mmCIF file of C-alpha atoms and ligand atoms in Angstrom:
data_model
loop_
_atom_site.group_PDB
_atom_site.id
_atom_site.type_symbol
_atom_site.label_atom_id
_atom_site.label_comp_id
_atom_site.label_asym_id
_atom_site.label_seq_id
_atom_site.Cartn_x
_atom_site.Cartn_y
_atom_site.Cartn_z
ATOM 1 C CA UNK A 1 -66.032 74.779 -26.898
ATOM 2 C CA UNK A 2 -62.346 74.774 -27.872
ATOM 3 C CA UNK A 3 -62.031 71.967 -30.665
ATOM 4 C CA UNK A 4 -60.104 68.995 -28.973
ATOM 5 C CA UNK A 5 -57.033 67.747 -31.182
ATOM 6 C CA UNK A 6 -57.215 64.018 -32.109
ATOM 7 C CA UNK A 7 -54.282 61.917 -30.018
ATOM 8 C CA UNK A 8 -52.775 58.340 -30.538
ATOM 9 C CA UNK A 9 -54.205 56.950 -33.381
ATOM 10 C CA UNK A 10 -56.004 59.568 -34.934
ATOM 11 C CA UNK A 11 -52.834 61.475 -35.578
ATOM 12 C CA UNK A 12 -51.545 58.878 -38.142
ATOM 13 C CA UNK A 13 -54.184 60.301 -40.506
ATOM 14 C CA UNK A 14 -53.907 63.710 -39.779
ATOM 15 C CA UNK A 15 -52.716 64.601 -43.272
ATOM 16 C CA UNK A 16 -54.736 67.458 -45.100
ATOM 17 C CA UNK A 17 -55.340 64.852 -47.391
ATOM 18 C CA UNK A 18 -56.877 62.458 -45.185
ATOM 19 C CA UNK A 19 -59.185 65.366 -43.769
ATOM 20 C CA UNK A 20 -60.015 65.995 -47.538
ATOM 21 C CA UNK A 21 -60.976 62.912 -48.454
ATOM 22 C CA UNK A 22 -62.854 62.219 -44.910
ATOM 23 C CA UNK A 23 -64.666 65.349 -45.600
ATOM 24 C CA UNK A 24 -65.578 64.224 -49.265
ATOM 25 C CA UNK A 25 -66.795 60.902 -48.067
ATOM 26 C CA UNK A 26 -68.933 62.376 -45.226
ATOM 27 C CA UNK A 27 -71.513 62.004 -43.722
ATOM 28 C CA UNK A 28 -70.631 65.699 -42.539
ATOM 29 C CA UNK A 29 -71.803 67.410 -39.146
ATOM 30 C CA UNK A 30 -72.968 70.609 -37.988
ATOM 31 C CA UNK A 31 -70.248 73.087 -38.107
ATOM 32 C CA UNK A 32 -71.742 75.937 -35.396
ATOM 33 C CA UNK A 33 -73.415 75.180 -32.278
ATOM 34 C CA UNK A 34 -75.957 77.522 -32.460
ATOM 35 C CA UNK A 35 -78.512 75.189 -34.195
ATOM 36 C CA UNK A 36 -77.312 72.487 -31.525
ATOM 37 C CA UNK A 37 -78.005 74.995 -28.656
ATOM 38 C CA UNK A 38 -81.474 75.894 -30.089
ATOM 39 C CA UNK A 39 -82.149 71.827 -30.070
ATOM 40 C CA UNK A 40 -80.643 70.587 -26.922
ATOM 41 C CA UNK A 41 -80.348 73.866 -24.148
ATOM 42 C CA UNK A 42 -81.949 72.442 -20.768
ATOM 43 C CA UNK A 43 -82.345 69.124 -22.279
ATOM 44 C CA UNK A 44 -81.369 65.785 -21.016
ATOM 45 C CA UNK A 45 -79.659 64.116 -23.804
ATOM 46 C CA UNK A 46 -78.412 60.351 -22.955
ATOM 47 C CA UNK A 47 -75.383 59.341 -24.289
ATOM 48 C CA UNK A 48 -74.199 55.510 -23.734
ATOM 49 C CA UNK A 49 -70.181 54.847 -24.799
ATOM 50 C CA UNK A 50 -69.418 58.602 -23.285
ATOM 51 C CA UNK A 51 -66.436 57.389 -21.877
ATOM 52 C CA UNK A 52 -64.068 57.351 -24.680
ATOM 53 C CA UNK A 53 -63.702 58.382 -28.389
ATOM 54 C CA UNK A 54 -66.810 58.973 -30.105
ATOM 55 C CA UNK A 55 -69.091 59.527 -27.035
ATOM 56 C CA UNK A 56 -66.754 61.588 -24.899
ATOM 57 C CA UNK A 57 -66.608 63.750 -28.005
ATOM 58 C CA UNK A 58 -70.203 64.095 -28.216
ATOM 59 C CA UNK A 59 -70.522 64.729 -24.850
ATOM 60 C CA UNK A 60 -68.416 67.461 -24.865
ATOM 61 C CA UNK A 61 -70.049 69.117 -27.623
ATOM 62 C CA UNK A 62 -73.614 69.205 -26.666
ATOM 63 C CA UNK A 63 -72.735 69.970 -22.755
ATOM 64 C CA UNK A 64 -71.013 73.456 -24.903
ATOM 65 C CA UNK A 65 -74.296 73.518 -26.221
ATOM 66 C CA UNK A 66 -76.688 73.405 -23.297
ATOM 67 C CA UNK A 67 -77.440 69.968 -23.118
ATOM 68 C CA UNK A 68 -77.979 68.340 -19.867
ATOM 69 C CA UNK A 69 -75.811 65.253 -20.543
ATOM 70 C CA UNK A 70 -75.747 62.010 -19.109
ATOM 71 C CA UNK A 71 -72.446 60.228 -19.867
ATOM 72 C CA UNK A 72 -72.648 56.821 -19.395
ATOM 73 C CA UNK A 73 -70.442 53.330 -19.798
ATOM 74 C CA UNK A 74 -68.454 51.017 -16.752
ATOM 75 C CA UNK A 75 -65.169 53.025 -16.737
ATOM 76 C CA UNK A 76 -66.391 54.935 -14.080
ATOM 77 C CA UNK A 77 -63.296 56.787 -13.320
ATOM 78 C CA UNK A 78 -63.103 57.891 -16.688
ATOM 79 C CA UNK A 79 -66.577 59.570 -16.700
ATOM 80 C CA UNK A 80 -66.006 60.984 -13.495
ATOM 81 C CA UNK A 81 -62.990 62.844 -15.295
ATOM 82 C CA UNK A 82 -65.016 63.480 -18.441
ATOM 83 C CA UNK A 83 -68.099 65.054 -16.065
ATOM 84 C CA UNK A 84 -65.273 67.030 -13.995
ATOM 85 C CA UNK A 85 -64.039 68.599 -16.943
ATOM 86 C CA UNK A 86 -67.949 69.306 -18.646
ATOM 87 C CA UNK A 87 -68.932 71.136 -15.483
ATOM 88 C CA UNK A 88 -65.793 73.338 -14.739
ATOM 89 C CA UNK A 89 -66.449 74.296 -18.131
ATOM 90 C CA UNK A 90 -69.528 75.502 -17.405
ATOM 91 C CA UNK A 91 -71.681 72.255 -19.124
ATOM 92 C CA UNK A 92 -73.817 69.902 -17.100
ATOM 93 C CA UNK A 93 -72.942 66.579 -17.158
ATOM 94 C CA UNK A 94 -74.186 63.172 -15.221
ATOM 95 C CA UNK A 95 -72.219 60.527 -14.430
ATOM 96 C CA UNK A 96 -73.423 57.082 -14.458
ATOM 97 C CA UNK A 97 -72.137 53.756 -14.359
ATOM 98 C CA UNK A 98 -73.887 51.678 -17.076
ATOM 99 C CA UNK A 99 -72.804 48.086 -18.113
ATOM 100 C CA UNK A 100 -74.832 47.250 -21.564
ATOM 101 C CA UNK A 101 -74.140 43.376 -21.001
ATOM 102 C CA UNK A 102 -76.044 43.257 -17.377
ATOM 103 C CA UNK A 103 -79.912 43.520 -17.678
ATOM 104 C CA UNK A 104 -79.667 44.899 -14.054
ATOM 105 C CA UNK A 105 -77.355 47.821 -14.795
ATOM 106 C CA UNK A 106 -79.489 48.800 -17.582
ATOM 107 C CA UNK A 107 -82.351 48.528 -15.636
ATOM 108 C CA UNK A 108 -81.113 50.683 -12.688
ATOM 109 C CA UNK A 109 -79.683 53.180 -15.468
ATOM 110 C CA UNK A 110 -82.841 53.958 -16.684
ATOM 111 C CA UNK A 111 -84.382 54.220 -13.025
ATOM 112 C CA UNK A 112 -81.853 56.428 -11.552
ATOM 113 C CA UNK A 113 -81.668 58.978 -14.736
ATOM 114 C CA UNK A 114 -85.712 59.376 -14.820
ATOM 115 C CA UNK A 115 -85.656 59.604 -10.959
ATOM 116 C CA UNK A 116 -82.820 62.203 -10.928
ATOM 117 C CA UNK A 117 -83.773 64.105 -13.658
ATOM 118 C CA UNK A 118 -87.156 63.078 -15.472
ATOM 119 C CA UNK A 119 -87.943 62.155 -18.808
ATOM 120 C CA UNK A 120 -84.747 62.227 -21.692
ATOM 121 C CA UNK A 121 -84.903 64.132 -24.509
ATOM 122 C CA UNK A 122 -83.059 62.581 -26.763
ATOM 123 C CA UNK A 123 -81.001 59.179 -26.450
ATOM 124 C CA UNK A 124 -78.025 58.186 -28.200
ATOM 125 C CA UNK A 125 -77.346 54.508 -28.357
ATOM 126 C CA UNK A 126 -72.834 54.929 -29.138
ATOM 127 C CA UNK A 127 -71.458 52.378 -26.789
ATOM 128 C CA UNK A 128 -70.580 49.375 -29.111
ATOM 129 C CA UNK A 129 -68.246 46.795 -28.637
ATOM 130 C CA UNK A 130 -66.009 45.334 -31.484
ATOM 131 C CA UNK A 131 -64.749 42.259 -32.493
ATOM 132 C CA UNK A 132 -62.571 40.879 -35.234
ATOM 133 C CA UNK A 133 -61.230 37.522 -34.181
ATOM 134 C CA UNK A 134 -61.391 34.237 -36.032
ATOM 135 C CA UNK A 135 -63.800 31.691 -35.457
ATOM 136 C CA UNK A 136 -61.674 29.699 -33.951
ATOM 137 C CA UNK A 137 -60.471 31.738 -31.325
ATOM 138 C CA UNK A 138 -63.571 31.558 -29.913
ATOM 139 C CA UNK A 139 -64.885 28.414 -29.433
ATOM 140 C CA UNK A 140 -63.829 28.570 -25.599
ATOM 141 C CA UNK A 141 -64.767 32.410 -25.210
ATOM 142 C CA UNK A 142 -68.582 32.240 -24.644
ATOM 143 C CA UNK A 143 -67.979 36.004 -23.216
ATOM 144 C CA UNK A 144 -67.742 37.148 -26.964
ATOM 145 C CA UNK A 145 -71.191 36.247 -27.507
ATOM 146 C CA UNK A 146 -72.263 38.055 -23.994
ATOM 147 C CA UNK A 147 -69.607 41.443 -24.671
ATOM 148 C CA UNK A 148 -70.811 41.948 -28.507
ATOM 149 C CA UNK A 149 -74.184 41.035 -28.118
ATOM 150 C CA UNK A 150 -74.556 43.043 -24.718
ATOM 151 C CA UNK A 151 -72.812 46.182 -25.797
ATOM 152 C CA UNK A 152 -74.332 46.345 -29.455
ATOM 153 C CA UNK A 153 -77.941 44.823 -29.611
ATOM 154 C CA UNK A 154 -79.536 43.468 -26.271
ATOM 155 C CA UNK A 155 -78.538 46.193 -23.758
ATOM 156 C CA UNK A 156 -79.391 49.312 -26.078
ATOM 157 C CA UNK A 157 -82.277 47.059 -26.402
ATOM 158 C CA UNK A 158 -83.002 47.140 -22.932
ATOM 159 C CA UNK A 159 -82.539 50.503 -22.785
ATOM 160 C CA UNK A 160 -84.879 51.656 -25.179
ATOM 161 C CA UNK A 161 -87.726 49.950 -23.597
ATOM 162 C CA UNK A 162 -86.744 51.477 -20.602
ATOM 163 C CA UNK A 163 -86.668 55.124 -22.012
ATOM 164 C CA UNK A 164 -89.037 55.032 -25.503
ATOM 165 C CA UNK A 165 -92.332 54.737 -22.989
ATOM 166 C CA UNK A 166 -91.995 58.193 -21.432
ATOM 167 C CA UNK A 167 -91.085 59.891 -24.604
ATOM 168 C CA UNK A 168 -94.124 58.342 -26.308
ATOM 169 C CA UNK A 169 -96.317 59.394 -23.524
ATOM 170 C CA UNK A 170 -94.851 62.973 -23.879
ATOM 171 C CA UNK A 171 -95.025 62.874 -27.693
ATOM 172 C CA UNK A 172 -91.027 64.076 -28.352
ATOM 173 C CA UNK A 173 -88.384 62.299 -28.227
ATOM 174 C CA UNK A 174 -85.277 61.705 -31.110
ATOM 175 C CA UNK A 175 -82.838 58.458 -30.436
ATOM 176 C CA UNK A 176 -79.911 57.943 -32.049
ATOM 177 C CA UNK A 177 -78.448 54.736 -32.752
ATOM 178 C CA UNK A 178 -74.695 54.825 -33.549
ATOM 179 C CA UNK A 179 -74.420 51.716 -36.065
ATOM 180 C CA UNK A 180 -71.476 50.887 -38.796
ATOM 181 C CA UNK A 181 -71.790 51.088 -42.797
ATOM 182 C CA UNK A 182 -70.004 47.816 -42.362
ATOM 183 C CA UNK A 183 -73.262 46.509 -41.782
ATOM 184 C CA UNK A 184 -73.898 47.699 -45.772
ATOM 185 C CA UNK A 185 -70.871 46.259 -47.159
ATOM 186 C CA UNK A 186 -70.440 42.575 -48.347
ATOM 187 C CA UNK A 187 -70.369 40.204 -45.415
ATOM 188 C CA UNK A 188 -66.687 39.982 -43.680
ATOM 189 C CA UNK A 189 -65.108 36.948 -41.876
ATOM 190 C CA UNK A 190 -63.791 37.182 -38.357
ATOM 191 C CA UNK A 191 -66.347 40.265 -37.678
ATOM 192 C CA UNK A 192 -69.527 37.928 -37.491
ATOM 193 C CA UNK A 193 -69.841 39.043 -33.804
ATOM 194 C CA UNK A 194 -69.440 42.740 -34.514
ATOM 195 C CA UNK A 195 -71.535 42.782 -37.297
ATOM 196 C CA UNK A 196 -74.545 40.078 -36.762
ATOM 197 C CA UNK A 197 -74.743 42.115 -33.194
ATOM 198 C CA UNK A 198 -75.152 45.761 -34.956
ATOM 199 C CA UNK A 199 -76.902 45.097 -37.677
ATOM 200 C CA UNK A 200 -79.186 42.892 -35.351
ATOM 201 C CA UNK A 201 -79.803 45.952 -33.518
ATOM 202 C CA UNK A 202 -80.282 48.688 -36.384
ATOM 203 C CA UNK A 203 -83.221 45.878 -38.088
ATOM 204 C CA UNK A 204 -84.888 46.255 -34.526
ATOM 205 C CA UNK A 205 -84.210 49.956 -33.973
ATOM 206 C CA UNK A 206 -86.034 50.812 -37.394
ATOM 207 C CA UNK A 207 -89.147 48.784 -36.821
ATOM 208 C CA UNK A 208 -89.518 50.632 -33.708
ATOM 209 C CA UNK A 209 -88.675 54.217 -35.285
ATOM 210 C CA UNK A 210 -91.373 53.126 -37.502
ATOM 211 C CA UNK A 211 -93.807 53.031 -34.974
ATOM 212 C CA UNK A 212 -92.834 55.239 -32.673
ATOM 213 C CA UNK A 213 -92.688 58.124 -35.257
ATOM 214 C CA UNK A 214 -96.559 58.368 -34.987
ATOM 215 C CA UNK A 215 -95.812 59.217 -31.590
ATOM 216 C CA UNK A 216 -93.339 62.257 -32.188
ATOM 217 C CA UNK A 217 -90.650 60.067 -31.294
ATOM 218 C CA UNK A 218 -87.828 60.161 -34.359
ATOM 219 C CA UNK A 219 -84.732 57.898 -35.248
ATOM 220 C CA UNK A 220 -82.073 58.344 -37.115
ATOM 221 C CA UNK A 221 -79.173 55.864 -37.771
ATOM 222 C CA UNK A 222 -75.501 57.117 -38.291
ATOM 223 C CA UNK A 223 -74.033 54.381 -40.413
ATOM 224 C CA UNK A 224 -70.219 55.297 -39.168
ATOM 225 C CA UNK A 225 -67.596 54.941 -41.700
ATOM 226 C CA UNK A 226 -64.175 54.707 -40.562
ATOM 227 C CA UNK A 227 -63.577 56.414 -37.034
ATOM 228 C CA UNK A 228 -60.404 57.119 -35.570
ATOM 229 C CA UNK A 229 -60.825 55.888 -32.587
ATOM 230 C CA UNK A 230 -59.188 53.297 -29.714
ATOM 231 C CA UNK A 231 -62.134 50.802 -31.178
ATOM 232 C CA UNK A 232 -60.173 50.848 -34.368
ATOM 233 C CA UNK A 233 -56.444 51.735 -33.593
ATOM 234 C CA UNK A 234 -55.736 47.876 -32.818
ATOM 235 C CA UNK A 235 -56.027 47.081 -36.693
ATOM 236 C CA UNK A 236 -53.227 48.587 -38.231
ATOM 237 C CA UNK A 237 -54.154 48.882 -41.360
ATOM 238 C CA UNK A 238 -57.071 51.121 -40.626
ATOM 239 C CA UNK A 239 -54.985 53.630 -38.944
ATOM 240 C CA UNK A 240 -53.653 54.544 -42.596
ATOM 241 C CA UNK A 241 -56.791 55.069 -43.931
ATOM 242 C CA UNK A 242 -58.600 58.020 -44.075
ATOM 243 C CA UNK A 243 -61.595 58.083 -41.679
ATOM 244 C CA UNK A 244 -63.472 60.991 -39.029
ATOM 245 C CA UNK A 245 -62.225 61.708 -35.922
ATOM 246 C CA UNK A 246 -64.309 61.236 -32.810
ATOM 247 C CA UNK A 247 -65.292 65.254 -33.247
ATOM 248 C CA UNK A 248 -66.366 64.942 -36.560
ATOM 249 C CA UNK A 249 -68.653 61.955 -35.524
ATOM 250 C CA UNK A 250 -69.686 64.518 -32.311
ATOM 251 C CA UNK A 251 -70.864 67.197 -35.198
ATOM 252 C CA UNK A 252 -72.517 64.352 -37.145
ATOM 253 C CA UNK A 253 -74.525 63.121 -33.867
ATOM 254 C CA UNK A 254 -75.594 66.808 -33.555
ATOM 255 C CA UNK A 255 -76.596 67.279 -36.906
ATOM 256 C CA UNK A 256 -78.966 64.085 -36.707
ATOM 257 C CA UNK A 257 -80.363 65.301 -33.705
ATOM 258 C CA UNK A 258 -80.863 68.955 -35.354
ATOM 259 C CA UNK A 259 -82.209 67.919 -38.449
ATOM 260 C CA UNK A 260 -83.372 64.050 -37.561
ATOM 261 C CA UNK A 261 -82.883 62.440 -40.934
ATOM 262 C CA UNK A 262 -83.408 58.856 -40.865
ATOM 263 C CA UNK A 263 -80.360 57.840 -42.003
ATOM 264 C CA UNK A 264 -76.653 59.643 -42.367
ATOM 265 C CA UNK A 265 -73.790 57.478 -43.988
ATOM 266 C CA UNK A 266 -70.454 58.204 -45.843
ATOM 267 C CA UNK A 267 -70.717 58.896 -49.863
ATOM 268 C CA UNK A 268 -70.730 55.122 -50.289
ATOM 269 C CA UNK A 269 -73.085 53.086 -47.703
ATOM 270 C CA UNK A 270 -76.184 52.588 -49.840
ATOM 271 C CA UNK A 271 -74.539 52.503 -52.997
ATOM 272 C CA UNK A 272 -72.009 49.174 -51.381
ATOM 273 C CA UNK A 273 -75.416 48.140 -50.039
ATOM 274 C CA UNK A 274 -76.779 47.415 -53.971
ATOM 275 C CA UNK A 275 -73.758 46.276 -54.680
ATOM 276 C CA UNK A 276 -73.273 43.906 -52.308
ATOM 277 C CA UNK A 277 -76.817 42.392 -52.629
ATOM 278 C CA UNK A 278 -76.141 42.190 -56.210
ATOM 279 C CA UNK A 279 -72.983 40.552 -56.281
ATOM 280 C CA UNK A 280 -73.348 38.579 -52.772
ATOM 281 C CA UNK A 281 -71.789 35.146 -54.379
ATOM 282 C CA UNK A 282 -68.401 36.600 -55.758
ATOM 283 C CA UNK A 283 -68.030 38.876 -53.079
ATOM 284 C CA UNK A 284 -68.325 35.891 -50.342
ATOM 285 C CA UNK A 285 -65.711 34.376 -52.679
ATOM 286 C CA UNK A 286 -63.681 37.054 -52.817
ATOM 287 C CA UNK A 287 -63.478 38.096 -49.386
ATOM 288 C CA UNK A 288 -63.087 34.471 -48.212
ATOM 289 C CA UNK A 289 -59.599 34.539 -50.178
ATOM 290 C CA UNK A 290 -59.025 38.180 -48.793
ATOM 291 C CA UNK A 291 -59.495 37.579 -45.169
ATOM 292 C CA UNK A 292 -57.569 33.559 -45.546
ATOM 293 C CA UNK A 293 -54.540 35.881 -45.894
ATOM 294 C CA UNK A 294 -55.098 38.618 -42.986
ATOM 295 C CA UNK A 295 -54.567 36.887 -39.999
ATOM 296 C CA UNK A 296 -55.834 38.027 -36.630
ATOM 297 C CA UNK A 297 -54.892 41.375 -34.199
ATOM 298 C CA UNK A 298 -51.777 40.658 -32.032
ATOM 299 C CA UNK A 299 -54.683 40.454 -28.677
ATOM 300 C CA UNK A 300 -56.239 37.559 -30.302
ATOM 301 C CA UNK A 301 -53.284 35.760 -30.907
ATOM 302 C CA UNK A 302 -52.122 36.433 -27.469
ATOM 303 C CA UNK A 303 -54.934 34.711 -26.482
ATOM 304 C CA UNK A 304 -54.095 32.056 -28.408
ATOM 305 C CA UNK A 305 -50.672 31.554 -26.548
ATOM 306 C CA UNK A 306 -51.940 32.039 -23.589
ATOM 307 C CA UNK A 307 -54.942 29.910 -23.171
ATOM 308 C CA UNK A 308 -57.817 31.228 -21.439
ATOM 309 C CA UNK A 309 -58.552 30.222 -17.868
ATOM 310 C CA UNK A 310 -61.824 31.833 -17.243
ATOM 311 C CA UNK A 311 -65.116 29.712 -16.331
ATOM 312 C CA UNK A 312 -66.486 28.784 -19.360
ATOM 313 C CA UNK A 313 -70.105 30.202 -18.923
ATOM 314 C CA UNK A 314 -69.030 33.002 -16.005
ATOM 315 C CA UNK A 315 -68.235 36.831 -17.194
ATOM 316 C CA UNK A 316 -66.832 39.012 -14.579
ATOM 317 C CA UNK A 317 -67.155 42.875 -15.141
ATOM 318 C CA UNK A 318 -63.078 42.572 -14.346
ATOM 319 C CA UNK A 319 -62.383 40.583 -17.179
ATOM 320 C CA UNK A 320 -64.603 42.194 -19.484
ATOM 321 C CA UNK A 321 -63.290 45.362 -18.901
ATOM 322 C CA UNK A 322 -59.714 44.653 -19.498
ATOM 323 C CA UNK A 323 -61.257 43.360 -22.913
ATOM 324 C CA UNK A 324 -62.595 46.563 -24.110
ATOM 325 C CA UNK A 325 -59.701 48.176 -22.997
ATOM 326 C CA UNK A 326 -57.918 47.364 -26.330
ATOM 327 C CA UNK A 327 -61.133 46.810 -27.563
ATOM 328 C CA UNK A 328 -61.797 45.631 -31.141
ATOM 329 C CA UNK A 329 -59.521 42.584 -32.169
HETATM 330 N N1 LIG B 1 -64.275 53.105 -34.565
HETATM 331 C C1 LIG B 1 -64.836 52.849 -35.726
HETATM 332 O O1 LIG B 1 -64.163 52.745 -36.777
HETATM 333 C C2 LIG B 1 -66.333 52.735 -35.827
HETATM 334 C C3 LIG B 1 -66.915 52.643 -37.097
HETATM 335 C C4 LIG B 1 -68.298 52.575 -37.200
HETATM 336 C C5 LIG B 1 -69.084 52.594 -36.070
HETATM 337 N N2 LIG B 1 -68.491 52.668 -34.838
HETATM 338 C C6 LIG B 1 -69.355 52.693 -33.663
HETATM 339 O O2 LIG B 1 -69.122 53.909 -32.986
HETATM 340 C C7 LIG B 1 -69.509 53.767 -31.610
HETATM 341 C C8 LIG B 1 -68.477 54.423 -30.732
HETATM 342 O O3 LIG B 1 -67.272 53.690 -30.784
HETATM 343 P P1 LIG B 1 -65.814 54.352 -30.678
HETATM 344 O O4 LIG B 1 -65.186 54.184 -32.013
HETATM 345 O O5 LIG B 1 -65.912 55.687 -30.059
HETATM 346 O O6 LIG B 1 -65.104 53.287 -29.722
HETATM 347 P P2 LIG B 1 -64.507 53.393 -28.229
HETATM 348 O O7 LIG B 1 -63.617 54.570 -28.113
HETATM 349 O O8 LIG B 1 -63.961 52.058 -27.966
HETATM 350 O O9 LIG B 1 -65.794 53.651 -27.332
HETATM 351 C C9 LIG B 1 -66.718 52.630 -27.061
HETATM 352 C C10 LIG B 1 -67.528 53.065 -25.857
HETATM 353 O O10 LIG B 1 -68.493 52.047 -25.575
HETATM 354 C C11 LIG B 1 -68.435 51.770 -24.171
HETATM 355 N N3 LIG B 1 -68.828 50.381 -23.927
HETATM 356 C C12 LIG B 1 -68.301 49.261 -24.435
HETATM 357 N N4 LIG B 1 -68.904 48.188 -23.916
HETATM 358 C C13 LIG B 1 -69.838 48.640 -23.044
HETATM 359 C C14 LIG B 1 -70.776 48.025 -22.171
HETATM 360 N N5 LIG B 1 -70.874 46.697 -22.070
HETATM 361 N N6 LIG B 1 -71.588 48.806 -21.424
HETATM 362 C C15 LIG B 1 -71.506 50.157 -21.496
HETATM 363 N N7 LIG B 1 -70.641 50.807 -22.295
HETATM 364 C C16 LIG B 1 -69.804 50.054 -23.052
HETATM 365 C C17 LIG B 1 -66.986 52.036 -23.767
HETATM 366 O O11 LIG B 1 -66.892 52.407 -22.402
HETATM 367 P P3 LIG B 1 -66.390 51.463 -21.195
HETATM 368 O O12 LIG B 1 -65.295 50.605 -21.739
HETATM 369 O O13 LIG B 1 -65.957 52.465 -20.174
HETATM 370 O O14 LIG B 1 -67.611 50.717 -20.792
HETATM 371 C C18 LIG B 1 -66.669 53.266 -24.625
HETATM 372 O O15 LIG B 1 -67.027 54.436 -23.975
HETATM 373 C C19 LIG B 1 -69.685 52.254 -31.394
HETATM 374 O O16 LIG B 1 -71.056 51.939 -31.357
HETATM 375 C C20 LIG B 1 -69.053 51.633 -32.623
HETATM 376 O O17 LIG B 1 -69.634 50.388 -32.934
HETATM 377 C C21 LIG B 1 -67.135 52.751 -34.674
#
């Protein structure tokens, strides 16, 4: 498959000194397909968040490889175009509608992919949805709670009761979960949502890894540093630093699914994991002065001026679409 450039955001970065230093920091992917092929040929490989950035990216890669993939997330006409492209490229690719906040969607997910095509190989929890707004913003949004904590902990939950039984009973099976070293770094303001939602998820994931590994069924997490992605573009000052493009993340995916280590991060997850256990009190200090002075993303304040006039405990698949469509805050 032809590499695809990086657009919008991504190309702020796209300095050979910013690939140097992303490459440095890692984690760093497969760079052939033919260990992917090997893995994934005639497989069905599940892949949530396949709509944009990250999982489109992955998508694409291990459809080059083989893979039977099943792309799913709500922007429907966006996977349609992802699965047109896949196929008249010679890939396989599934379309399906999937929204991780509605226990019915993931429900039907499960049942249609398992009807349609059997068992899944290998599942790869990406869709996430981010969130860094403060506090205060959100006392009238109850749909932050449902959008973060849908998207990142109790829908991939969902979804991996749905799918873990049949790999069990096969005795193969590798899942993926797509988490964020910010979940190893000292605790941030304004991303409570974000974060208590992931890192909610990754506790759960392991526990389950650890059992399921007796069954042949393997996890590994992908701690994801900085991503260039529309999930990170709206905070400005990310777009300056150096991070991996949504095809390096697709060549990290494969690798965990090639070589299934437990755990891939960049250069410094586990060491800002010590550290951050170590030093918790100044830290808290220190990044309660730091994020006093950073203000919010221009779409929360908008919300600010323009007060909400939603139902208080009502989420519409509308609304919360045109939320992710800017995404993180
Ligand atoms: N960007 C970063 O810097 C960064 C860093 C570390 C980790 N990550 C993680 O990387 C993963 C991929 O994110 P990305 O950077 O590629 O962001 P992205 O381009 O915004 O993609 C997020 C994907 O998740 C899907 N999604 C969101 N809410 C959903 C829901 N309720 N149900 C189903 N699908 C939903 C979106 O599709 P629809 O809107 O069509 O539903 C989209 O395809 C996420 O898990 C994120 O937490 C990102």
């Amino acid at each position: 498959m032809s590499e695809v450039l990086p657009t919008g955001p991504s190309r702020i970065v796209e300095t050979r000194f910013a690939r140097a230093v992303a490459w440095a920091i890692g984690p760093r992917g497969l760079r052939s397909q033919t260990a992917l092929r090997r893995e994934v040929e005639g497989k069905v490989v599940v892949i949530t968040g396949a709509s944009f950035g990250v999982g489109e990216a992955t998508a694409r890669w291990f459809a080059a490889a083989g893979a039977r993939v099943v792309i799913a997330a709500r922007s429907m006409d966006r996977l349609l175009e992802v699965a047109e492209e896949i196929n008249a490229a010679g890939g396989d690719a599934y379309p399906y509608r999937l929204d991780l906040t509605d226990e019915q969607s993931v429900t039907e997910f499960a049942a249609a992919v398992r009807y349609d095509l059997g068992e899944v190989d290998v599942l790869i929890h990406n869709a996430g949805k981010s969130l860094r707004r403060s506090i205060h913003l959100s006392y009238d949004r109850p749909k932050d709670i449902a959008a973060t904590s849908g998207a990142n902990y109790l829908g991939p939950m969902r979804l991996t009761l749905a799918l873990l039984p049949g790999m069990r009973a096969r005795g193969s099976g590798h899942i993926v979960n797509v988490s964020t070293v910010g979940v190893m770094f000292p605790n941030a303001p304004k991303w409570g949502f974000y974060l208590s939602s992931k890192l909610a998820f990754d506790w759960w994931m392991r526990a389950v890894g650890m059992e399921a590994r007796a069954d042949g069924v393997t996890l590994t997490t992908f701690y994801g540093g900085l991503l260039h992605t529309r999930m990170s573009a709206p905070s400005r000052w990310m777009r300056v630093l150096p991070g991996q493009t949504p095809q390096d993340a697709a060549r990290v995916l494969a690798k965990a699914v090639v070589r299934k280590p437990r755990t891939m991060t960049p250069l410094y997850g586990f060491p800002s994991a010590v550290f951050a256990t170590v030093f918790r009190l100044p830290l808290e200090v220190l990044m309660e002065r730091i994020f006093r002075n950073l203000g919010d993303t221009e779409a929360s304040l908008s919300r600010l001026r323009q007060p909400s006039v939603e139902p208080k405990f009502t989420i519409t698949a509308g609304d919360d679409q045109a939320e992710v469509s800017t995404n993180a805050r």
